[in-house]
Structures are given as C-alpha cells and as structure tokens.
C-alpha cells in the first residue's frame, strides 16, 4: 500500500524479502489443466506484470524508488535486488517454455510519465539495463522472444532498450513511432 512500504530499508532488503522458489510451483499440474488450450496451433504469450522498476516501486513506494535509482548510498542494494529478480525471471522462463511452450514474454516495466521518462537514459543504462539484459538473454536462451511493455513518453529510453536486447517495445501512442522507426527500426520492433 502506498505510504506503508513493504521494505523499510532497501539497503537491507534481503532481511525483509523472501524470493519465491519456482520449484515449489505446481508446473505439471498447471500444464495438465491447460493442456487443451495449449494444444491449439498458435503463438503463446505469458506476461510478467511487474518488472524491475515497478517491483521496486511496489516494495518501497514511487518517490523512494526514484531516489534509490540515483542515490549512491542505495544503488548497490537496488542492483542486488534487480540481480535477484533477473535470476528469478530466468527460472520462470525455463519453466514457461518447458511446460507451456511459450513463444514470447510480455514484460511490464513502466519507465515514463505522460510527458517524459521518469529517469534519464544514463540512469536506465546504469541501473536497469544490466538486469534487463540478463533477463532478455535468459528469455532468448529459453527460445522465446521478449516484448517490453513500457508506458509513458519513453522514446528517449529506446537506446537503453536496444542495448538490453529487447525484441519489441510496446510503447504508447504519445511517442513518435514514425521517428523511432526511422532511427531504430532495424534494431527493435515497435508495437
């Protein structure tokens, strides 16, 4: 809940947060319950609704999350959290492919407001791209495509998305997609 953050001290998040164990999920049961649906000849997508920045917000609130991305005293802890999340997502991807033969992952991580990104491209490169790249690489290694759903006027952050290896960006209409296609169309699909 806003105003009552789950994690009180991001520098010690490991003491307050337990990562779920993907081995404890009933993958075989889920696959069996969805067998009929998954037998149709079409592409299958799964969604990760809360990416790195959104997950940070959910743990410590919006203003503290924005501050933590640029505060030198908190950055190391945030990078540790993002690293742990990227490992968790990688484990999920392996199972999505094995049990459901998923074709692509739709990964939500909103980085912008209605008028501009919430942080600079340099901050994105430093704080988000390393973990996002590991996550995209894990997705590709599992044999799936990676689509980033990233709300806001984020066109200035497209180079960071490309550096992370994102296959497709699902951006909102407020972004100049014609300009982006001309500049980056060879490097990223625009959805």
mmCIF file of C-alpha atoms in Angstrom:
data_model
loop_
_atom_site.group_PDB
_atom_site.id
_atom_site.type_symbol
_atom_site.label_atom_id
_atom_site.label_comp_id
_atom_site.label_asym_id
_atom_site.label_seq_id
_atom_site.Cartn_x
_atom_site.Cartn_y
_atom_site.Cartn_z
ATOM 1 C CA UNK A 1 0.000 0.000 0.000
ATOM 2 C CA UNK A 2 1.294 3.481 -0.789
ATOM 3 C CA UNK A 3 2.613 5.139 2.339
ATOM 4 C CA UNK A 4 3.270 1.790 4.009
ATOM 5 C CA UNK A 5 6.213 0.294 2.103
ATOM 6 C CA UNK A 6 6.818 -3.429 2.391
ATOM 7 C CA UNK A 7 10.577 -2.887 2.614
ATOM 8 C CA UNK A 8 11.599 -0.273 5.167
ATOM 9 C CA UNK A 9 15.312 -0.183 4.299
ATOM 10 C CA UNK A 10 16.299 -1.006 0.717
ATOM 11 C CA UNK A 11 19.915 -1.462 1.770
ATOM 12 C CA UNK A 12 18.860 -4.497 3.811
ATOM 13 C CA UNK A 13 16.095 -5.834 1.567
ATOM 14 C CA UNK A 14 17.452 -9.390 1.856
ATOM 15 C CA UNK A 15 16.360 -9.446 5.523
ATOM 16 C CA UNK A 16 12.803 -8.372 4.663
ATOM 17 C CA UNK A 17 12.105 -10.189 1.408
ATOM 18 C CA UNK A 18 11.994 -13.866 0.546
ATOM 19 C CA UNK A 19 12.142 -14.741 -3.137
ATOM 20 C CA UNK A 20 9.650 -17.437 -4.166
ATOM 21 C CA UNK A 21 11.070 -20.825 -5.118
ATOM 22 C CA UNK A 22 9.943 -21.686 -8.668
ATOM 23 C CA UNK A 23 10.490 -25.387 -7.893
ATOM 24 C CA UNK A 24 7.655 -25.183 -5.354
ATOM 25 C CA UNK A 25 5.068 -24.269 -8.034
ATOM 26 C CA UNK A 26 2.835 -26.991 -9.473
ATOM 27 C CA UNK A 27 4.117 -26.664 -13.047
ATOM 28 C CA UNK A 28 2.988 -30.120 -14.130
ATOM 29 C CA UNK A 29 -0.481 -29.562 -12.701
ATOM 30 C CA UNK A 30 -0.791 -26.187 -14.407
ATOM 31 C CA UNK A 31 0.321 -27.703 -17.711
ATOM 32 C CA UNK A 32 -2.203 -30.518 -17.344
ATOM 33 C CA UNK A 33 -5.059 -28.103 -16.536
ATOM 34 C CA UNK A 34 -4.187 -26.066 -19.646
ATOM 35 C CA UNK A 35 -3.393 -28.969 -21.980
ATOM 36 C CA UNK A 36 -6.476 -28.491 -24.162
ATOM 37 C CA UNK A 37 -5.898 -24.756 -24.532
ATOM 38 C CA UNK A 38 -2.193 -25.244 -25.232
ATOM 39 C CA UNK A 39 -2.822 -27.788 -27.993
ATOM 40 C CA UNK A 40 -4.115 -25.168 -30.441
ATOM 41 C CA UNK A 41 -1.705 -24.220 -33.247
ATOM 42 C CA UNK A 42 -0.917 -20.615 -32.374
ATOM 43 C CA UNK A 43 1.655 -18.464 -30.661
ATOM 44 C CA UNK A 44 1.544 -18.373 -26.872
ATOM 45 C CA UNK A 45 2.491 -15.441 -24.701
ATOM 46 C CA UNK A 46 2.917 -15.086 -20.978
ATOM 47 C CA UNK A 47 3.109 -11.856 -19.021
ATOM 48 C CA UNK A 48 5.360 -10.645 -16.242
ATOM 49 C CA UNK A 49 3.265 -7.790 -14.871
ATOM 50 C CA UNK A 50 5.876 -6.291 -12.597
ATOM 51 C CA UNK A 51 9.364 -5.680 -13.959
ATOM 52 C CA UNK A 52 12.338 -4.207 -12.170
ATOM 53 C CA UNK A 53 11.331 -0.598 -11.599
ATOM 54 C CA UNK A 54 7.679 -1.451 -10.975
ATOM 55 C CA UNK A 55 8.725 -4.113 -8.470
ATOM 56 C CA UNK A 56 10.968 -1.602 -6.700
ATOM 57 C CA UNK A 57 8.008 0.801 -6.510
ATOM 58 C CA UNK A 58 5.814 -1.959 -5.084
ATOM 59 C CA UNK A 59 8.362 -2.579 -2.340
ATOM 60 C CA UNK A 60 9.316 0.967 -1.311
ATOM 61 C CA UNK A 61 6.830 3.426 -2.992
ATOM 62 C CA UNK A 62 7.318 5.679 -6.016
ATOM 63 C CA UNK A 63 9.308 8.632 -4.663
ATOM 64 C CA UNK A 64 11.739 6.455 -2.698
ATOM 65 C CA UNK A 65 12.154 4.193 -5.755
ATOM 66 C CA UNK A 66 13.068 7.135 -7.961
ATOM 67 C CA UNK A 67 15.514 8.371 -5.342
ATOM 68 C CA UNK A 68 17.043 4.903 -4.901
ATOM 69 C CA UNK A 69 17.958 4.775 -8.599
ATOM 70 C CA UNK A 70 20.208 7.835 -8.260
ATOM 71 C CA UNK A 71 21.284 7.823 -4.608
ATOM 72 C CA UNK A 72 24.817 6.421 -4.445
ATOM 73 C CA UNK A 73 24.140 5.075 -0.952
ATOM 74 C CA UNK A 74 21.198 2.956 -2.201
ATOM 75 C CA UNK A 75 22.239 1.971 -5.728
ATOM 76 C CA UNK A 76 24.241 -1.114 -4.747
ATOM 77 C CA UNK A 77 21.263 -2.549 -2.851
ATOM 78 C CA UNK A 78 18.928 -1.828 -5.767
ATOM 79 C CA UNK A 79 21.330 -3.551 -8.163
ATOM 80 C CA UNK A 80 21.425 -6.598 -5.861
ATOM 81 C CA UNK A 81 17.629 -6.682 -5.860
ATOM 82 C CA UNK A 82 17.465 -6.367 -9.655
ATOM 83 C CA UNK A 83 20.064 -9.126 -9.986
ATOM 84 C CA UNK A 84 17.993 -11.424 -7.762
ATOM 85 C CA UNK A 85 14.873 -10.618 -9.773
ATOM 86 C CA UNK A 86 16.622 -11.333 -13.068
ATOM 87 C CA UNK A 87 17.631 -14.736 -11.728
ATOM 88 C CA UNK A 88 14.071 -15.415 -10.625
ATOM 89 C CA UNK A 89 12.655 -14.404 -14.007
ATOM 90 C CA UNK A 90 15.224 -16.631 -15.768
ATOM 91 C CA UNK A 91 13.994 -19.619 -13.755
ATOM 92 C CA UNK A 92 10.393 -18.805 -14.654
ATOM 93 C CA UNK A 93 11.270 -18.557 -18.349
ATOM 94 C CA UNK A 94 12.775 -22.051 -18.401
ATOM 95 C CA UNK A 95 9.575 -23.453 -16.959
ATOM 96 C CA UNK A 96 7.290 -21.370 -19.196
ATOM 97 C CA UNK A 97 8.996 -22.944 -22.202
ATOM 98 C CA UNK A 98 9.207 -26.472 -20.793
ATOM 99 C CA UNK A 99 5.640 -26.760 -19.505
ATOM 100 C CA UNK A 100 3.688 -24.408 -21.803
ATOM 101 C CA UNK A 101 5.894 -23.986 -24.901
ATOM 102 C CA UNK A 102 5.506 -20.209 -24.611
ATOM 103 C CA UNK A 103 6.669 -18.236 -27.666
ATOM 104 C CA UNK A 104 7.152 -14.817 -26.136
ATOM 105 C CA UNK A 105 7.171 -12.963 -22.854
ATOM 106 C CA UNK A 106 5.359 -9.668 -22.420
ATOM 107 C CA UNK A 107 7.322 -7.912 -19.663
ATOM 108 C CA UNK A 108 5.798 -4.839 -17.973
ATOM 109 C CA UNK A 109 8.059 -2.165 -16.555
ATOM 110 C CA UNK A 110 6.756 1.396 -16.915
ATOM 111 C CA UNK A 111 9.556 3.945 -17.144
ATOM 112 C CA UNK A 112 7.741 7.134 -18.069
ATOM 113 C CA UNK A 113 5.087 9.688 -17.349
ATOM 114 C CA UNK A 114 2.701 11.304 -19.788
ATOM 115 C CA UNK A 115 5.305 13.897 -20.773
ATOM 116 C CA UNK A 116 8.753 12.375 -20.291
ATOM 117 C CA UNK A 117 10.753 9.452 -18.905
ATOM 118 C CA UNK A 118 10.880 9.165 -15.126
ATOM 119 C CA UNK A 119 14.681 8.991 -15.251
ATOM 120 C CA UNK A 120 17.488 9.659 -17.694
ATOM 121 C CA UNK A 121 18.839 7.234 -20.253
ATOM 122 C CA UNK A 122 22.105 7.240 -18.281
ATOM 123 C CA UNK A 123 20.237 6.108 -15.162
ATOM 124 C CA UNK A 124 18.445 3.432 -17.196
ATOM 125 C CA UNK A 125 21.780 2.216 -18.561
ATOM 126 C CA UNK A 126 23.387 2.105 -15.137
ATOM 127 C CA UNK A 127 20.522 0.753 -13.044
ATOM 128 C CA UNK A 128 18.130 -1.161 -15.317
ATOM 129 C CA UNK A 129 19.939 -2.317 -18.444
ATOM 130 C CA UNK A 130 22.289 -4.833 -16.750
ATOM 131 C CA UNK A 131 19.456 -6.814 -15.129
ATOM 132 C CA UNK A 132 17.130 -6.325 -18.083
ATOM 133 C CA UNK A 133 19.822 -7.639 -20.450
ATOM 134 C CA UNK A 134 20.340 -10.740 -18.293
ATOM 135 C CA UNK A 135 16.570 -11.243 -18.306
ATOM 136 C CA UNK A 136 16.251 -10.790 -22.068
ATOM 137 C CA UNK A 137 19.199 -13.132 -22.629
ATOM 138 C CA UNK A 138 17.552 -15.760 -20.413
ATOM 139 C CA UNK A 139 14.326 -15.366 -22.360
ATOM 140 C CA UNK A 140 16.180 -15.853 -25.643
ATOM 141 C CA UNK A 141 18.115 -18.830 -24.240
ATOM 142 C CA UNK A 142 14.772 -20.437 -23.380
ATOM 143 C CA UNK A 143 13.710 -19.981 -27.010
ATOM 144 C CA UNK A 144 11.291 -17.079 -26.564
ATOM 145 C CA UNK A 145 11.005 -13.509 -27.798
ATOM 146 C CA UNK A 146 10.971 -10.583 -25.354
ATOM 147 C CA UNK A 147 8.460 -7.736 -25.624
ATOM 148 C CA UNK A 148 8.775 -4.802 -23.223
ATOM 149 C CA UNK A 149 5.545 -3.066 -22.300
ATOM 150 C CA UNK A 150 6.727 0.291 -21.033
ATOM 151 C CA UNK A 151 4.138 3.041 -20.560
ATOM 152 C CA UNK A 152 4.907 6.722 -20.773
ATOM 153 C CA UNK A 153 6.689 9.033 -23.149
ATOM 154 C CA UNK A 154 9.781 6.865 -23.190
ATOM 155 C CA UNK A 155 11.182 7.435 -26.663
ATOM 156 C CA UNK A 156 14.429 8.807 -25.192
ATOM 157 C CA UNK A 157 14.963 5.442 -23.465
ATOM 158 C CA UNK A 158 14.713 3.311 -26.616
ATOM 159 C CA UNK A 159 18.537 3.142 -26.952
ATOM 160 C CA UNK A 160 18.693 1.551 -23.479
ATOM 161 C CA UNK A 161 16.027 -0.973 -24.513
ATOM 162 C CA UNK A 162 18.060 -1.855 -27.594
ATOM 163 C CA UNK A 163 21.228 -2.243 -25.504
ATOM 164 C CA UNK A 164 19.334 -4.695 -23.289
ATOM 165 C CA UNK A 165 18.386 -6.754 -26.360
ATOM 166 C CA UNK A 166 14.628 -6.134 -26.196
ATOM 167 C CA UNK A 167 12.950 -7.549 -29.322
ATOM 168 C CA UNK A 168 9.861 -5.341 -29.266
ATOM 169 C CA UNK A 169 8.766 -2.250 -27.348
ATOM 170 C CA UNK A 170 5.059 -1.899 -26.727
ATOM 171 C CA UNK A 171 5.003 1.891 -26.282
ATOM 172 C CA UNK A 172 2.062 4.232 -26.094
ATOM 173 C CA UNK A 173 0.849 6.464 -28.973
ATOM 174 C CA UNK A 174 2.276 9.612 -27.323
ATOM 175 C CA UNK A 175 5.710 8.507 -28.578
ATOM 176 C CA UNK A 176 6.766 9.500 -32.098
ATOM 177 C CA UNK A 177 6.883 5.996 -33.531
ATOM 178 C CA UNK A 178 7.462 7.209 -37.094
ATOM 179 C CA UNK A 179 10.637 8.972 -35.976
ATOM 180 C CA UNK A 180 11.644 5.999 -33.821
ATOM 181 C CA UNK A 181 11.085 3.573 -36.686
ATOM 182 C CA UNK A 182 13.313 5.617 -38.975
ATOM 183 C CA UNK A 183 16.045 5.826 -36.343
ATOM 184 C CA UNK A 184 15.812 2.437 -34.630
ATOM 185 C CA UNK A 185 13.563 0.230 -36.762
ATOM 186 C CA UNK A 186 16.440 -2.077 -37.703
ATOM 187 C CA UNK A 187 17.237 -2.699 -34.016
ATOM 188 C CA UNK A 188 13.850 -3.052 -32.308
ATOM 189 C CA UNK A 189 10.255 -3.734 -33.299
ATOM 190 C CA UNK A 190 7.721 -1.088 -32.281
ATOM 191 C CA UNK A 191 4.363 -2.416 -31.118
#
